Short mmCIF file of C-alpha atoms and ligand atoms in Angstrom, two decimals:
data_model
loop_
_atom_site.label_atom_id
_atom_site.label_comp_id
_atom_site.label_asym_id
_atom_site.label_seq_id
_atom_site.Cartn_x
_atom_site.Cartn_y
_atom_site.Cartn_z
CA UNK F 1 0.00 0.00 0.00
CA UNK F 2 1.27 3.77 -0.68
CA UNK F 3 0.79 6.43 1.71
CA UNK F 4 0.57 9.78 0.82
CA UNK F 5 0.69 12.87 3.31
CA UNK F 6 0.85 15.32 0.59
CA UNK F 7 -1.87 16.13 -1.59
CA UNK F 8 0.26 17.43 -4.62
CA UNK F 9 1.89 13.76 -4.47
CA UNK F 10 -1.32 11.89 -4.13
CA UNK F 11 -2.94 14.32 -6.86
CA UNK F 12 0.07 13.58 -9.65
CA UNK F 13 0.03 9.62 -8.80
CA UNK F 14 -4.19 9.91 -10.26
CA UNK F 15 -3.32 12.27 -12.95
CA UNK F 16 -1.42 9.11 -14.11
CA UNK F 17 -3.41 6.80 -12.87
CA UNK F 18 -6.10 8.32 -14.86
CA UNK F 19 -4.58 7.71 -18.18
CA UNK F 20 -5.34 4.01 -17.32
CA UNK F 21 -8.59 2.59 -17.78
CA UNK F 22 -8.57 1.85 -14.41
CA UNK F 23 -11.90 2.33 -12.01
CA UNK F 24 -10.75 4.12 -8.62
CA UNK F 25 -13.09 3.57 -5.57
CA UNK F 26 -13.04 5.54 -2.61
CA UNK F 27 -13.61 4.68 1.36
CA UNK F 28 -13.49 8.26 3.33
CA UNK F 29 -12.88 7.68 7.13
CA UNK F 30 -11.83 9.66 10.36
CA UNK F 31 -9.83 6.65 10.91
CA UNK F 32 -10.03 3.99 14.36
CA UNK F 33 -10.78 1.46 11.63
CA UNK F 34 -13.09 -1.21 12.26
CA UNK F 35 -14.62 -4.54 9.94
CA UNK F 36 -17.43 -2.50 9.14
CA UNK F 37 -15.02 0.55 7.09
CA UNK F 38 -12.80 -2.82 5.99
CA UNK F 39 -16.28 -4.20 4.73
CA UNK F 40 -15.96 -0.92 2.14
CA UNK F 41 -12.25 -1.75 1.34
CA UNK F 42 -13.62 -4.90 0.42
CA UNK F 43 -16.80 -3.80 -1.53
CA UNK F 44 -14.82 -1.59 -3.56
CA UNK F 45 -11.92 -3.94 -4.15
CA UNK F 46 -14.73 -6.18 -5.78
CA UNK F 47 -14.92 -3.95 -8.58
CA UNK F 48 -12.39 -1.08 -8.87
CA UNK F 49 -8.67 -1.88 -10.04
CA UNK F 50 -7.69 0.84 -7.44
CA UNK F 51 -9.06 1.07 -3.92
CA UNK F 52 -8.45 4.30 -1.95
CA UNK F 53 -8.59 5.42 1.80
CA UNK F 54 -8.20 8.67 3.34
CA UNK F 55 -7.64 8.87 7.26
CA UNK F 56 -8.74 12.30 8.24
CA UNK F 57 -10.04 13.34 11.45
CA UNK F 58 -12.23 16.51 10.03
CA UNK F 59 -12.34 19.36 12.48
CA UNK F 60 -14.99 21.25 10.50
CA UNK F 61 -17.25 18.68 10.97
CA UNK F 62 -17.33 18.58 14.72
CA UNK F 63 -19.58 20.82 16.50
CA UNK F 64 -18.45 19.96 20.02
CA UNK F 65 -14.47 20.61 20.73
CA UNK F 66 -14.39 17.94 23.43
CA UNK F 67 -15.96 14.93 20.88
CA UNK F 68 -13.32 16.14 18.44
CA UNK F 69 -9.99 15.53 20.56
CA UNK F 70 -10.91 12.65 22.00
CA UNK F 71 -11.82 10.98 18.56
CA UNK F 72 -9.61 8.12 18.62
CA UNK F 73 -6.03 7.35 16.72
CA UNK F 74 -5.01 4.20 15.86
CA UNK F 75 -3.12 4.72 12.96
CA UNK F 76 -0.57 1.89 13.32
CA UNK F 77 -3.10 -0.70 13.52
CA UNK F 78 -5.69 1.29 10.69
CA UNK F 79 -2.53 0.74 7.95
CA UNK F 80 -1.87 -2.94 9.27
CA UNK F 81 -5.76 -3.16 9.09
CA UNK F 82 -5.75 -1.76 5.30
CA UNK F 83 -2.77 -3.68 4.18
CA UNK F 84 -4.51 -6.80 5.52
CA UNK F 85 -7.57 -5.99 3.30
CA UNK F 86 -5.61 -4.82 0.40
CA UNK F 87 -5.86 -0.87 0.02
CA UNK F 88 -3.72 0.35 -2.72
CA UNK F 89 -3.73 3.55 -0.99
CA UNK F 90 -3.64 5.73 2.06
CA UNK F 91 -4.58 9.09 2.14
CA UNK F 92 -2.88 10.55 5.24
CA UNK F 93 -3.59 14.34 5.20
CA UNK F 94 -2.64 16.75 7.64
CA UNK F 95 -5.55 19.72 8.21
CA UNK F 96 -3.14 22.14 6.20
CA UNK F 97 -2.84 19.78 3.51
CA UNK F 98 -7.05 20.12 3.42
CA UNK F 99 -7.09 23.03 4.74
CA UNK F 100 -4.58 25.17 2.97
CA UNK F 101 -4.94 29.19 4.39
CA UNK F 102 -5.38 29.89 0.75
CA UNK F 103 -8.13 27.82 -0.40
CA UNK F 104 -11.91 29.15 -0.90
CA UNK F 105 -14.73 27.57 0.38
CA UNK F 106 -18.27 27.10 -1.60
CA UNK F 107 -19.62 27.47 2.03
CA UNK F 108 -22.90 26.89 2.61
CA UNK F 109 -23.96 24.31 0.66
CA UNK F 110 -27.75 24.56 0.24
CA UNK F 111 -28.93 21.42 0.88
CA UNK F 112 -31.89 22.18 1.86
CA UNK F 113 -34.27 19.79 3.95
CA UNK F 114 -31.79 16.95 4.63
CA UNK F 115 -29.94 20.11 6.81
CA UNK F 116 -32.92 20.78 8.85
CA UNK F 117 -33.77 17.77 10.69
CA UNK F 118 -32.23 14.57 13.14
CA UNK F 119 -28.22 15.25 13.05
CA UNK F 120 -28.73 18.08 10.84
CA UNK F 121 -30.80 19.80 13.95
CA UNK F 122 -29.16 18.29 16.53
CA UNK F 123 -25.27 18.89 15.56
CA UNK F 124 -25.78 22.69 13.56
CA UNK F 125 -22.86 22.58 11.11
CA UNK F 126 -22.16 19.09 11.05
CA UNK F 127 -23.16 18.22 7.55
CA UNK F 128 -21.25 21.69 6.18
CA UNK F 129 -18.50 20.70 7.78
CA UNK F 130 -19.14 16.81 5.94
CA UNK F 131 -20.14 18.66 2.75
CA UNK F 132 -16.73 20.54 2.70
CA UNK F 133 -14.64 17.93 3.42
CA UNK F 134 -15.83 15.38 0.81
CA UNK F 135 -15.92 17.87 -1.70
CA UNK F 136 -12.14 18.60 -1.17
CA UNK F 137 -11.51 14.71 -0.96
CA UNK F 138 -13.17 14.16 -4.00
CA UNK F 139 -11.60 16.98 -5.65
CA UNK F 140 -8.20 14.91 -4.99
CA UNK F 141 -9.17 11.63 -5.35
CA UNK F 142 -11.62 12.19 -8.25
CA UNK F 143 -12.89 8.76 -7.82
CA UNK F 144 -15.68 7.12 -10.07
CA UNK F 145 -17.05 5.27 -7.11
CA UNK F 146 -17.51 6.43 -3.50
CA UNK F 147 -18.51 3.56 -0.88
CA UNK F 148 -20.80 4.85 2.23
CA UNK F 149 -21.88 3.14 5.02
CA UNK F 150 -25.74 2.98 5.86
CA UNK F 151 -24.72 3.36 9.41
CA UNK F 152 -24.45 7.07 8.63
CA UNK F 153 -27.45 7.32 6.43
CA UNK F 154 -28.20 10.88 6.59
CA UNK F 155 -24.86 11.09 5.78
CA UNK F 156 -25.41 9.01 2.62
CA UNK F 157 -28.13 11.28 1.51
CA UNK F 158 -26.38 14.67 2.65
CA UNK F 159 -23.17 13.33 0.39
CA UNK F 160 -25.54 12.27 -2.47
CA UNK F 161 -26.92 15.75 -2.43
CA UNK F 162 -23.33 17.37 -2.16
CA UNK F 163 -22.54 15.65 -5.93
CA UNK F 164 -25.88 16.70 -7.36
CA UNK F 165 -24.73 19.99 -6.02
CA UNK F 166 -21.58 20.49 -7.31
CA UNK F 167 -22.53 17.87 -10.27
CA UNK F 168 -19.72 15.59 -9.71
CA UNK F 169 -19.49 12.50 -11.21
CA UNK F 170 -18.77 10.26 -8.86
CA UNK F 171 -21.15 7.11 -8.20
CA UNK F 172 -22.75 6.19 -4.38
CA UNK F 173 -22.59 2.77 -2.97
CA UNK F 174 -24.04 2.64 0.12
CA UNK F 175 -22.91 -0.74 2.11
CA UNK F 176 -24.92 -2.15 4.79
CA UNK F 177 -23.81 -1.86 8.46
CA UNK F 178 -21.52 -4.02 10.38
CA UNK F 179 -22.52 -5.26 13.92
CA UNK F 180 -20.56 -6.71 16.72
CA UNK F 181 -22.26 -10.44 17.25
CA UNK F 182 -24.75 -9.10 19.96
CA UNK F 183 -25.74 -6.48 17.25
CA UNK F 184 -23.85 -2.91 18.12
CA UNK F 185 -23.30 -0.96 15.36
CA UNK F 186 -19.26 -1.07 14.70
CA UNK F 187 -18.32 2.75 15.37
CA UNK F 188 -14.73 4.01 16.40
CA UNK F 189 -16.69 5.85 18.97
CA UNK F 190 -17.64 2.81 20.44
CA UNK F 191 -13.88 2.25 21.63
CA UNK F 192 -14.77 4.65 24.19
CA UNK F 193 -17.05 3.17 25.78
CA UNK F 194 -16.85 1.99 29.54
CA UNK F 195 -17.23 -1.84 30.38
CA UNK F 196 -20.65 -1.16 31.48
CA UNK F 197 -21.42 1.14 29.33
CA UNK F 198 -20.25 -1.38 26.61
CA UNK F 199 -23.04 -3.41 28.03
CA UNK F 200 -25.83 -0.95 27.72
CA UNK F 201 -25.05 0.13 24.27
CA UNK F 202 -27.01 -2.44 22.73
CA UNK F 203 -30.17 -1.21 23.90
CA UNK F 204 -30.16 0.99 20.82
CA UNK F 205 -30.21 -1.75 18.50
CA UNK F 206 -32.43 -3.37 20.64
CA UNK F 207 -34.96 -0.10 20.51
CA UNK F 208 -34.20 -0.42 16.47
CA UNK F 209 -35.35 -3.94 16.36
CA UNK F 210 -38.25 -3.65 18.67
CA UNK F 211 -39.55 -0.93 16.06
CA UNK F 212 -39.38 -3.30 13.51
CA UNK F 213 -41.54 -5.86 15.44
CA UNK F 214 -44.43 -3.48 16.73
CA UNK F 215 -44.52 -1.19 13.77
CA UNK F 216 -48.28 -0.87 12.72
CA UNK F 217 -50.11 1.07 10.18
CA UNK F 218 -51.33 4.22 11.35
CA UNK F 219 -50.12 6.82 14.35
CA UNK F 220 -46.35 6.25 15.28
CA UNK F 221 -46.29 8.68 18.33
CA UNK F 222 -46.91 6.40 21.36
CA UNK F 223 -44.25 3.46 19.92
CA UNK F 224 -41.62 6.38 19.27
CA UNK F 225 -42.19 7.19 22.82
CA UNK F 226 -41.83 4.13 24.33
CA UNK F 227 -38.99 3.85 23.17
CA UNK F 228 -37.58 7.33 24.04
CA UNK F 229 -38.44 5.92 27.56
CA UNK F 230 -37.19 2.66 27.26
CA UNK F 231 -33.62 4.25 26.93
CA UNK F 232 -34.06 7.53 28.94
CA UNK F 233 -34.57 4.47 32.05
CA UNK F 234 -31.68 2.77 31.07
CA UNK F 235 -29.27 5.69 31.71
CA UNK F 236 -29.41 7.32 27.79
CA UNK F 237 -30.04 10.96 27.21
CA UNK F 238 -31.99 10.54 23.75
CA UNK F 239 -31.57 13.31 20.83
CA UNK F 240 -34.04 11.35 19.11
CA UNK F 241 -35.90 8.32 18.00
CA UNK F 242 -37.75 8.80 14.87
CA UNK F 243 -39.20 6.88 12.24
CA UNK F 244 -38.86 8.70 8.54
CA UNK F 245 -39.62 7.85 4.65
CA UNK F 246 -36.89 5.82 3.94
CA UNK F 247 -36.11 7.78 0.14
CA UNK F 248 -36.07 11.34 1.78
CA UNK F 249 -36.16 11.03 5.76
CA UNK F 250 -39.20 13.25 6.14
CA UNK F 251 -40.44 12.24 9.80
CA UNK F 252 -43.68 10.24 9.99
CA UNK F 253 -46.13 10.43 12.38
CA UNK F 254 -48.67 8.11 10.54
CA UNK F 255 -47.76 5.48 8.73
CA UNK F 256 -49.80 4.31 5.49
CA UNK F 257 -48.19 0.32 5.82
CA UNK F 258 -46.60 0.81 2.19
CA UNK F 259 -44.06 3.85 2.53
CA UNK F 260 -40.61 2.48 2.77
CA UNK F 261 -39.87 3.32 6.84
CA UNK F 262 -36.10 4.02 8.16
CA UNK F 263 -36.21 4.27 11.98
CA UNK F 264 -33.07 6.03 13.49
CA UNK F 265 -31.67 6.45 16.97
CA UNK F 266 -29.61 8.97 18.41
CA UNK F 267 -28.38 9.00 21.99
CA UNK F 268 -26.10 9.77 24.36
CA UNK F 269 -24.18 7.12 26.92
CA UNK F 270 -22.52 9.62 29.33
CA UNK F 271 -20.08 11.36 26.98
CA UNK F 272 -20.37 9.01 24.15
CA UNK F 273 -23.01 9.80 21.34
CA UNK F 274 -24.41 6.73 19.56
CA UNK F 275 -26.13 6.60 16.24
CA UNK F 276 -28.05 3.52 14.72
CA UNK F 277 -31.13 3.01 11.82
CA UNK F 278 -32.70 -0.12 10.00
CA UNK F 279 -34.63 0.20 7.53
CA UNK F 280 -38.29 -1.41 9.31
CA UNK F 281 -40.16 -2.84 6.55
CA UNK F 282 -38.13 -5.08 4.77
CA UNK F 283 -36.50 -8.62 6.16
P1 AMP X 1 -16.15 7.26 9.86
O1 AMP X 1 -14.73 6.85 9.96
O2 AMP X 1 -16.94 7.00 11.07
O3 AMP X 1 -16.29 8.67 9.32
O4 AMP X 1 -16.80 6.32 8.75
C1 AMP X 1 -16.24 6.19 7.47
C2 AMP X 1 -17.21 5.42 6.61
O5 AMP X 1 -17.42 4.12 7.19
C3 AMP X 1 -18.60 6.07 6.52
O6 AMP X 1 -19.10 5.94 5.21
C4 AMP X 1 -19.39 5.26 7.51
O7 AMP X 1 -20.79 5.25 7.24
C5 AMP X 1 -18.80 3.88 7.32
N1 AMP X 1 -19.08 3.04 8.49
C6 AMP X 1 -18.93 3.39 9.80
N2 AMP X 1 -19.35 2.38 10.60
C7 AMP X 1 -19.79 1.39 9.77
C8 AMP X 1 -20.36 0.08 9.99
N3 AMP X 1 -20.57 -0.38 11.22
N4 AMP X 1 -20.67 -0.66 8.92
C9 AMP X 1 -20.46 -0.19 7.66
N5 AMP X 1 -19.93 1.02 7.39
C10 AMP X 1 -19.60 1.81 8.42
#
């Protein structure tokens, strides 16, 4: 695998690369790789003759200072992890390689709905911060594939909005999430967690999947509830539990029994936020 730091050196390695008839796919991350980012490596070494990653912890993305430095670095075992899968390459930036004090920004993006609500209301600047990262990245890597995890899916639709923005050309995958065996979402933020809070952490897969079960055509309130209660008793402090249209995550309150439902779960374990969805209607 080749790492690059510099973005000049990674930029004149695709120029060439380019003149190939090669397919480049790209895995973003913020790094503390896990088998659910490898499960993108993997996806995109299916198909593409190149596969790269970028490791960059984006500061413009966090809107609370203390979540941002204790994001955690693993970078020794991230490039044994990538090796092991196969990467061709690691993008290794620093924040002035991304950031350079001369570079303009398209700041704000208008995206519109996708902004206003669940992590877009709940973390204000979060998916600017995503927008303007993944623009630069793709601006470097120029990839013709990008693989996503559905883990983040309002990131998946905020990022599929950022290329019909800026009309890029890049194609979405969207890969399905990894879970540890007692069905955690994999999430560097979950190496954070406390023993016992370790333990408690599946309740929000557990709130996901008891969604799934009860679901029932008509007014959603009192099972959303429940389930806001469920967790706020078991030591959580909820941003939200929501059930939305699965193709544009406009929150429900009724449910006709055809839309396509996505319920999603946001909330905190002490100091540790935790994010989750599953699509509900489907097996
Ligand atoms: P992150 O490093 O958290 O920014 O994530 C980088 C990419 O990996 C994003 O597209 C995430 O959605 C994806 N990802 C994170 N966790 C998982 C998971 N458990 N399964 C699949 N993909 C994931």
């Amino acid at each position: 695998m080749i790492i690059f730091k510099k973005r000049i050196d990674i930029s004149n390695y695709i120029v060439n690369y380019k003149k190939t008839s090669g397919k480049i796919g790209f895995i973003p991350t913020m790094g503390a790789l896990h088998k659910g980012h490898i499960s993108l490596i993997e996806a995109s070494k299916k198909t593409d003759t190149l596969t790269i990653c970028s490791i960059f912890v984006n500061p413009t993305q966090f809107n609370n200072t203390a979540d941002f430095e204790k994001y955690p670095v693993t970078i020794e075992k991230d490039i044994d992890m990538l090796e092991k899968a196969g990467c061709n390459v690691l993008f290794l930036p620093s924040v002035e390689e991304i950031y350079p004090a001369d570079s303009s920004t398209t700041l704000p993006y208008e995206l519109g709905f996708i902004e206003t609500v669940l992590d877009g209301k709940y973390r204000p600047g979060h998916f600017q911060g995503v927008c303007n990262v993944v623009q630069r990245l793709l601006d470097i890597v120029q990839p013709n594939t990008i693989y996503l995890g559905q883990k983040d899916y309002q990131q998946c639709m905020v990022i599929k909005k950022l290329t019909e923005l800026i009309q890029s050309p890049t194609q979405i995958i969207v890969c399905p999430t990894l879970r540890e065996s007692d069905g955690l979402a994999m999430s560097s933020r979950n190496m954070r967690l406390t023993s016992v809070e370790r333990i408690k952490a599946i309740r929000i897969s557990e709130v996901l999947l008891f969604i799934k079960q009860e679901i029932k055509p008509g007014n959603l309130q009192d099972l959303k509830q429940r389930c806001i209660n469920y967790l706020t008793n078991e030591g959580y402090n909820v941003d939200y539990v929501e059930i939305a249209d699965a193709t544009n995550l406009i929150l429900l309150q009724n449910w006709d029994g055809k839309t396509k439902l996505v319920a999603l779960v946001a909330a905190f374990l002490n100091e540790v936020r935790l994010i989750d969805n599953r699509i509900v209607n489907e097996d």
